[in-house]
């Protein structure tokens, strides 16, 4: 974490020398959104409902577990969901690019590869999210699109906006970039459909509470699973190259009873063998996203912690009701057109 990012989450006023830049940034993002809302800039409207899973702060908040939860529960409800993603850090041969279970993270991105391997749902990456959505609908039988991130990518029209907030860090000092961590002013939360708070901490109004529950330690080669309550090691090398590594380390301590030797890396870090060559002889444990990023290191031995999101039944009921209303409206408009 840089000194500036650390400052954002301290109980101190925002750096005064950055506030003029913050005013400029706020003006730009507000005008950008207004241009799409007014129709001055075009926004692609898919033929199926689109759910955006995003955040208004810089850094990790836990969006990926929410996307996995949505895929699992919406499939159980009878939907056929697909996913679109920017594919941050990926260098695909061409775009749009369909990510498969065999796709290399360097081509498909670590989070998209993880989502496909875990969910089995179709996923397309493209920095141009409308192009990804069109490709998804052309190549797969999907009746619902979930956008992994992209709250501020207004070129992709949306029916439901879902924002994930880190309960531990909240909205920081409440200022926009670069004086604070906000991508958009905090008032933007009043316009979204659902807010999910990941963990307890700094409360956000009208938020559904989410808990990340560790389910098992899985060997990097996928051949072994150990239930969390059966794990014997008390000290491990813990590796986390995610937006908020501290959250992973805290999970190991509080929910798995492990005291980790912390090895934080930058989000989307491209691992090399020497990055994971530690002096102390302890088991290696990492996040599931990191496990995808080290799949090319065939000789590496270790484990990843599989986690799943737990959300209240009230949230699922509200989401399904919203989708039912959207689907009914789309069907009614189609009948009127006919």
Short mmCIF file of C-alpha atoms in Angstrom, two decimals:
data_model
loop_
_atom_site.label_atom_id
_atom_site.label_comp_id
_atom_site.label_asym_id
_atom_site.label_seq_id
_atom_site.Cartn_x
_atom_site.Cartn_y
_atom_site.Cartn_z
CA UNK A 1 0.00 0.00 0.00
CA UNK A 2 1.38 3.39 -0.97
CA UNK A 3 1.68 6.17 1.56
CA UNK A 4 -1.11 8.05 -0.20
CA UNK A 5 -3.51 5.12 -0.08
CA UNK A 6 -2.70 4.63 3.59
CA UNK A 7 -3.45 8.32 4.18
CA UNK A 8 -6.87 7.94 2.57
CA UNK A 9 -7.94 5.55 5.31
CA UNK A 10 -6.54 7.42 8.28
CA UNK A 11 -8.56 9.59 10.64
CA UNK A 12 -7.00 12.72 9.20
CA UNK A 13 -8.21 15.45 6.85
CA UNK A 14 -7.55 14.89 3.17
CA UNK A 15 -4.26 16.43 1.94
CA UNK A 16 -5.12 20.05 1.22
CA UNK A 17 -2.72 20.27 -1.73
CA UNK A 18 -4.70 17.56 -3.55
CA UNK A 19 -8.13 19.11 -3.12
CA UNK A 20 -7.98 21.31 -6.25
CA UNK A 21 -7.26 18.16 -8.27
CA UNK A 22 -10.13 16.43 -6.49
CA UNK A 23 -12.51 19.20 -7.57
CA UNK A 24 -11.37 18.78 -11.17
CA UNK A 25 -11.76 15.00 -10.98
CA UNK A 26 -15.26 15.25 -9.45
CA UNK A 27 -16.32 17.62 -12.17
CA UNK A 28 -15.11 15.27 -14.89
CA UNK A 29 -16.79 12.13 -13.51
CA UNK A 30 -20.08 13.91 -12.84
CA UNK A 31 -20.16 15.37 -16.36
CA UNK A 32 -19.29 11.97 -17.83
CA UNK A 33 -22.18 10.23 -16.10
CA UNK A 34 -24.58 13.06 -16.90
CA UNK A 35 -23.70 12.79 -20.59
CA UNK A 36 -24.74 9.13 -20.66
CA UNK A 37 -27.86 9.65 -18.53
CA UNK A 38 -29.04 12.48 -20.78
CA UNK A 39 -28.40 10.52 -23.94
CA UNK A 40 -25.71 12.87 -25.22
CA UNK A 41 -23.38 9.87 -25.26
CA UNK A 42 -24.67 6.49 -26.51
CA UNK A 43 -25.06 3.53 -24.17
CA UNK A 44 -25.45 -0.04 -25.41
CA UNK A 45 -28.68 -1.69 -24.23
CA UNK A 46 -28.49 -5.47 -24.24
CA UNK A 47 -31.52 -7.62 -25.04
CA UNK A 48 -31.23 -9.30 -21.63
CA UNK A 49 -30.95 -7.85 -18.13
CA UNK A 50 -27.49 -6.57 -17.15
CA UNK A 51 -26.23 -6.57 -13.55
CA UNK A 52 -23.19 -4.43 -12.76
CA UNK A 53 -21.10 -5.54 -9.78
CA UNK A 54 -18.77 -2.67 -8.95
CA UNK A 55 -17.47 -0.33 -6.30
CA UNK A 56 -16.88 3.38 -5.82
CA UNK A 57 -13.52 3.03 -4.09
CA UNK A 58 -10.07 2.19 -5.38
CA UNK A 59 -8.80 -1.24 -4.38
CA UNK A 60 -10.39 -4.57 -3.58
CA UNK A 61 -13.75 -4.79 -1.84
CA UNK A 62 -14.74 -8.41 -2.53
CA UNK A 63 -16.54 -8.14 -5.87
CA UNK A 64 -15.36 -11.52 -7.19
CA UNK A 65 -16.99 -13.58 -4.39
CA UNK A 66 -20.20 -11.63 -5.02
CA UNK A 67 -20.06 -12.46 -8.74
CA UNK A 68 -19.56 -16.15 -7.87
CA UNK A 69 -22.51 -15.99 -5.46
CA UNK A 70 -24.69 -14.42 -8.14
CA UNK A 71 -23.73 -17.04 -10.72
CA UNK A 72 -24.49 -19.91 -8.35
CA UNK A 73 -27.79 -18.60 -7.04
CA UNK A 74 -29.10 -17.22 -10.32
CA UNK A 75 -28.41 -20.53 -12.03
CA UNK A 76 -30.30 -22.24 -9.22
CA UNK A 77 -33.20 -19.84 -9.88
CA UNK A 78 -33.36 -20.92 -13.52
CA UNK A 79 -31.29 -18.20 -15.22
CA UNK A 80 -28.52 -18.80 -17.73
CA UNK A 81 -25.98 -16.12 -16.76
CA UNK A 82 -22.82 -15.07 -18.55
CA UNK A 83 -20.09 -12.67 -17.48
CA UNK A 84 -18.30 -9.77 -19.14
CA UNK A 85 -15.10 -8.27 -17.81
CA UNK A 86 -12.47 -5.78 -18.83
CA UNK A 87 -9.83 -8.44 -18.24
CA UNK A 88 -7.47 -6.14 -16.38
CA UNK A 89 -3.82 -6.93 -17.15
CA UNK A 90 -4.71 -9.52 -19.78
CA UNK A 91 -3.07 -9.55 -23.20
CA UNK A 92 -5.54 -11.52 -25.27
CA UNK A 93 -4.69 -12.50 -28.88
CA UNK A 94 -7.73 -10.47 -30.01
CA UNK A 95 -10.86 -8.86 -28.62
CA UNK A 96 -13.53 -9.74 -27.73
CA UNK A 97 -11.92 -12.84 -26.21
CA UNK A 98 -13.74 -15.87 -24.80
CA UNK A 99 -12.11 -17.15 -21.61
CA UNK A 100 -12.17 -20.93 -21.10
CA UNK A 101 -10.94 -23.15 -18.23
CA UNK A 102 -7.71 -23.69 -20.20
CA UNK A 103 -7.01 -20.00 -20.86
CA UNK A 104 -3.73 -18.71 -19.52
CA UNK A 105 -4.12 -15.89 -16.97
CA UNK A 106 -1.70 -13.81 -19.05
CA UNK A 107 -4.24 -13.91 -21.89
CA UNK A 108 -7.53 -13.93 -20.02
CA UNK A 109 -6.72 -12.18 -16.74
CA UNK A 110 -6.52 -13.77 -13.31
CA UNK A 111 -10.04 -12.97 -12.09
CA UNK A 112 -11.81 -14.02 -15.33
CA UNK A 113 -9.87 -17.30 -15.38
CA UNK A 114 -10.81 -17.95 -11.76
CA UNK A 115 -14.48 -17.16 -12.41
CA UNK A 116 -14.68 -19.53 -15.37
CA UNK A 117 -12.90 -22.38 -13.58
CA UNK A 118 -15.03 -22.04 -10.48
CA UNK A 119 -18.45 -21.36 -12.04
CA UNK A 120 -18.36 -22.99 -15.47
CA UNK A 121 -20.25 -20.00 -16.88
CA UNK A 122 -19.33 -18.35 -20.20
CA UNK A 123 -17.18 -15.25 -19.90
CA UNK A 124 -15.92 -12.72 -22.43
CA UNK A 125 -13.30 -10.04 -21.83
CA UNK A 126 -12.88 -6.79 -23.71
CA UNK A 127 -11.94 -3.27 -22.55
CA UNK A 128 -14.98 -2.30 -24.65
CA UNK A 129 -17.64 -3.90 -22.45
CA UNK A 130 -20.52 -3.42 -24.96
CA UNK A 131 -18.45 -5.42 -27.47
CA UNK A 132 -17.96 -8.13 -24.83
CA UNK A 133 -21.70 -8.20 -24.15
CA UNK A 134 -22.58 -8.50 -27.83
CA UNK A 135 -20.07 -11.33 -28.26
CA UNK A 136 -21.45 -13.14 -25.22
CA UNK A 137 -25.01 -13.01 -26.56
CA UNK A 138 -23.94 -14.04 -30.06
CA UNK A 139 -21.91 -17.07 -28.98
CA UNK A 140 -23.73 -18.33 -25.89
CA UNK A 141 -27.29 -19.00 -24.79
CA UNK A 142 -27.43 -16.43 -21.98
CA UNK A 143 -30.51 -14.69 -20.63
CA UNK A 144 -28.63 -12.56 -18.11
CA UNK A 145 -25.30 -10.67 -18.14
CA UNK A 146 -23.19 -9.94 -15.08
CA UNK A 147 -20.48 -7.33 -15.50
CA UNK A 148 -17.52 -7.94 -13.19
CA UNK A 149 -16.67 -4.34 -12.29
CA UNK A 150 -17.63 -1.53 -14.68
CA UNK A 151 -19.82 0.67 -12.50
CA UNK A 152 -18.18 3.71 -14.08
CA UNK A 153 -18.20 2.20 -17.61
CA UNK A 154 -21.44 3.87 -18.67
CA UNK A 155 -21.18 2.84 -22.30
CA UNK A 156 -22.68 -0.46 -21.12
CA UNK A 157 -26.30 0.05 -20.16
CA UNK A 158 -27.43 -1.60 -16.97
CA UNK A 159 -30.64 -2.71 -15.31
CA UNK A 160 -29.26 -3.34 -11.83
CA UNK A 161 -26.29 -1.67 -10.13
CA UNK A 162 -24.78 -3.52 -7.20
CA UNK A 163 -21.97 -1.90 -5.22
CA UNK A 164 -19.66 -3.78 -2.84
CA UNK A 165 -18.13 -1.81 0.04
CA UNK A 166 -15.29 -3.03 2.24
CA UNK A 167 -16.70 -2.98 5.77
CA UNK A 168 -13.29 -2.62 7.35
CA UNK A 169 -12.16 0.41 5.36
CA UNK A 170 -15.52 1.90 4.43
CA UNK A 171 -15.28 4.97 2.20
CA UNK A 172 -12.04 6.15 3.77
CA UNK A 173 -11.89 9.90 4.25
CA UNK A 174 -14.89 10.36 1.95
CA UNK A 175 -12.97 12.32 -0.69
CA UNK A 176 -12.59 11.57 -4.39
CA UNK A 177 -9.33 10.85 -6.14
CA UNK A 178 -6.59 11.85 -5.64
CA UNK A 179 -7.41 13.32 -2.21
CA UNK A 180 -9.30 10.17 -1.21
CA UNK A 181 -10.19 6.68 -2.47
CA UNK A 182 -13.53 7.44 -4.11
CA UNK A 183 -13.97 6.92 -7.84
CA UNK A 184 -17.28 8.81 -7.62
CA UNK A 185 -18.76 11.04 -4.91
CA UNK A 186 -20.26 9.15 -1.97
CA UNK A 187 -23.72 10.39 -2.97
CA UNK A 188 -23.56 7.98 -5.91
CA UNK A 189 -24.55 5.20 -3.50
CA UNK A 190 -28.02 6.70 -3.24
CA UNK A 191 -28.61 5.90 -6.91
CA UNK A 192 -27.60 2.23 -6.98
CA UNK A 193 -30.03 -0.64 -6.52
CA UNK A 194 -28.15 -2.68 -3.92
CA UNK A 195 -25.22 -2.09 -1.56
CA UNK A 196 -23.35 -5.03 -0.07
CA UNK A 197 -21.00 -4.48 2.84
CA UNK A 198 -18.21 -7.03 3.00
CA UNK A 199 -17.65 -7.71 6.70
CA UNK A 200 -18.38 -5.66 9.77
CA UNK A 201 -16.85 -2.30 10.47
CA UNK A 202 -17.65 1.14 9.19
CA UNK A 203 -21.35 0.97 8.45
CA UNK A 204 -22.90 2.07 5.17
CA UNK A 205 -26.59 2.95 5.12
CA UNK A 206 -29.04 0.51 3.54
CA UNK A 207 -26.41 -2.17 2.98
CA UNK A 208 -26.85 -5.92 3.03
CA UNK A 209 -24.16 -7.62 5.11
CA UNK A 210 -21.90 -10.19 3.45
CA UNK A 211 -19.59 -12.65 5.16
CA UNK A 212 -16.78 -14.47 3.39
CA UNK A 213 -16.61 -18.01 4.71
CA UNK A 214 -13.54 -20.19 4.14
CA UNK A 215 -14.70 -23.57 2.86
CA UNK A 216 -11.49 -25.54 2.31
CA UNK A 217 -7.77 -25.50 1.67
CA UNK A 218 -7.18 -26.83 -1.85
CA UNK A 219 -3.80 -27.97 -3.14
CA UNK A 220 -2.45 -25.95 -6.05
CA UNK A 221 -2.64 -28.99 -8.32
CA UNK A 222 -6.30 -29.46 -7.37
CA UNK A 223 -5.89 -33.04 -6.17
CA UNK A 224 -6.46 -32.51 -2.45
CA UNK A 225 -8.96 -30.68 -0.28
CA UNK A 226 -8.75 -30.17 3.47
CA UNK A 227 -11.65 -28.76 5.45
CA UNK A 228 -10.72 -25.60 7.31
CA UNK A 229 -11.45 -27.18 10.68
CA UNK A 230 -9.19 -30.12 9.78
CA UNK A 231 -6.19 -27.98 8.84
CA UNK A 232 -3.28 -28.77 11.15
CA UNK A 233 -0.66 -26.13 10.37
CA UNK A 234 -0.68 -23.09 12.65
CA UNK A 235 2.00 -21.08 10.85
CA UNK A 236 2.14 -20.57 7.08
CA UNK A 237 3.59 -18.32 4.42
CA UNK A 238 0.53 -16.35 3.32
CA UNK A 239 0.63 -14.79 -0.16
CA UNK A 240 -1.95 -12.29 -1.37
CA UNK A 241 -1.73 -10.31 -4.59
CA UNK A 242 -5.19 -8.76 -4.36
CA UNK A 243 -6.61 -5.28 -3.90
CA UNK A 244 -6.65 -5.55 -0.11
CA UNK A 245 -4.20 -8.24 1.09
CA UNK A 246 -4.86 -7.46 4.75
CA UNK A 247 -8.36 -8.88 4.42
CA UNK A 248 -6.94 -12.28 3.42
CA UNK A 249 -4.46 -12.30 6.28
CA UNK A 250 -7.21 -11.36 8.75
CA UNK A 251 -9.38 -14.20 7.41
CA UNK A 252 -6.61 -16.71 8.09
CA UNK A 253 -6.27 -15.45 11.65
CA UNK A 254 -9.90 -15.00 12.62
CA UNK A 255 -11.59 -17.83 10.73
CA UNK A 256 -8.90 -20.46 10.27
CA UNK A 257 -6.87 -20.02 13.45
CA UNK A 258 -3.64 -19.51 11.53
CA UNK A 259 -0.85 -17.05 12.24
CA UNK A 260 0.46 -16.09 8.79
CA UNK A 261 3.84 -14.81 7.77
CA UNK A 262 2.48 -12.06 5.53
CA UNK A 263 3.67 -11.64 1.95
CA UNK A 264 1.52 -8.95 0.29
CA UNK A 265 1.93 -8.28 -3.43
CA UNK A 266 0.35 -5.76 -5.75
CA UNK A 267 -3.03 -6.61 -7.23
CA UNK A 268 -2.65 -8.71 -10.42
CA UNK A 269 1.04 -9.32 -9.67
CA UNK A 270 2.62 -11.68 -12.28
CA UNK A 271 4.39 -14.23 -10.10
CA UNK A 272 7.81 -15.67 -10.76
CA UNK A 273 9.33 -18.62 -8.91
CA UNK A 274 11.73 -16.38 -7.00
CA UNK A 275 8.80 -14.36 -5.60
CA UNK A 276 7.75 -17.41 -3.61
CA UNK A 277 11.15 -18.64 -2.48
CA UNK A 278 11.05 -18.00 1.26
CA UNK A 279 13.75 -18.82 3.79
CA UNK A 280 11.53 -20.25 6.52
CA UNK A 281 10.24 -23.76 5.80
CA UNK A 282 6.48 -23.34 6.20
CA UNK A 283 3.48 -24.37 4.09
CA UNK A 284 2.49 -21.90 1.37
CA UNK A 285 -1.10 -20.64 1.38
CA UNK A 286 -2.54 -18.09 -1.04
CA UNK A 287 -5.82 -16.75 -2.33
CA UNK A 288 -7.70 -18.58 -5.06
CA UNK A 289 -6.98 -15.72 -7.44
CA UNK A 290 -3.26 -16.05 -6.74
CA UNK A 291 -3.49 -19.80 -7.37
CA UNK A 292 -4.64 -19.06 -10.90
CA UNK A 293 -1.70 -16.71 -11.39
CA UNK A 294 0.88 -19.36 -10.38
CA UNK A 295 -0.55 -22.20 -12.46
CA UNK A 296 2.45 -21.90 -14.82
CA UNK A 297 4.83 -22.74 -11.94
CA UNK A 298 4.39 -26.50 -12.24
CA UNK A 299 6.87 -27.42 -9.48
CA UNK A 300 5.33 -25.10 -6.90
CA UNK A 301 3.74 -26.85 -3.92
CA UNK A 302 1.17 -25.16 -1.77
CA UNK A 303 -2.48 -24.48 -1.12
CA UNK A 304 -5.11 -21.88 -1.74
CA UNK A 305 -7.96 -20.94 0.55
CA UNK A 306 -11.33 -21.37 -1.11
CA UNK A 307 -13.89 -18.89 0.20
CA UNK A 308 -17.57 -18.37 -0.52
CA UNK A 309 -19.81 -15.40 0.11
CA UNK A 310 -22.78 -15.71 2.42
CA UNK A 311 -25.56 -13.20 1.85
CA UNK A 312 -28.92 -12.88 3.63
CA UNK A 313 -32.08 -14.42 2.20
CA UNK A 314 -33.60 -10.93 2.12
CA UNK A 315 -31.04 -9.87 -0.47
CA UNK A 316 -31.72 -12.86 -2.70
CA UNK A 317 -35.47 -12.27 -2.50
CA UNK A 318 -35.10 -8.57 -3.33
CA UNK A 319 -32.76 -9.32 -6.25
CA UNK A 320 -35.05 -11.96 -7.75
CA UNK A 321 -38.05 -9.64 -7.37
CA UNK A 322 -36.15 -6.88 -9.19
CA UNK A 323 -35.18 -9.26 -11.99
CA UNK A 324 -38.77 -10.47 -12.29
CA UNK A 325 -39.95 -6.88 -12.72
CA UNK A 326 -37.26 -6.19 -15.35
CA UNK A 327 -38.03 -9.38 -17.27
CA UNK A 328 -41.75 -8.63 -17.20
CA UNK A 329 -41.14 -5.12 -18.53
CA UNK A 330 -38.91 -6.42 -21.35
CA UNK A 331 -41.50 -9.02 -22.33
CA UNK A 332 -44.30 -6.43 -22.25
CA UNK A 333 -42.33 -4.04 -24.46
CA UNK A 334 -41.63 -6.85 -26.90
CA UNK A 335 -45.31 -7.71 -27.14
CA UNK A 336 -46.22 -4.07 -27.75
CA UNK A 337 -43.64 -3.92 -30.55
CA UNK A 338 -45.06 -7.06 -32.17
#
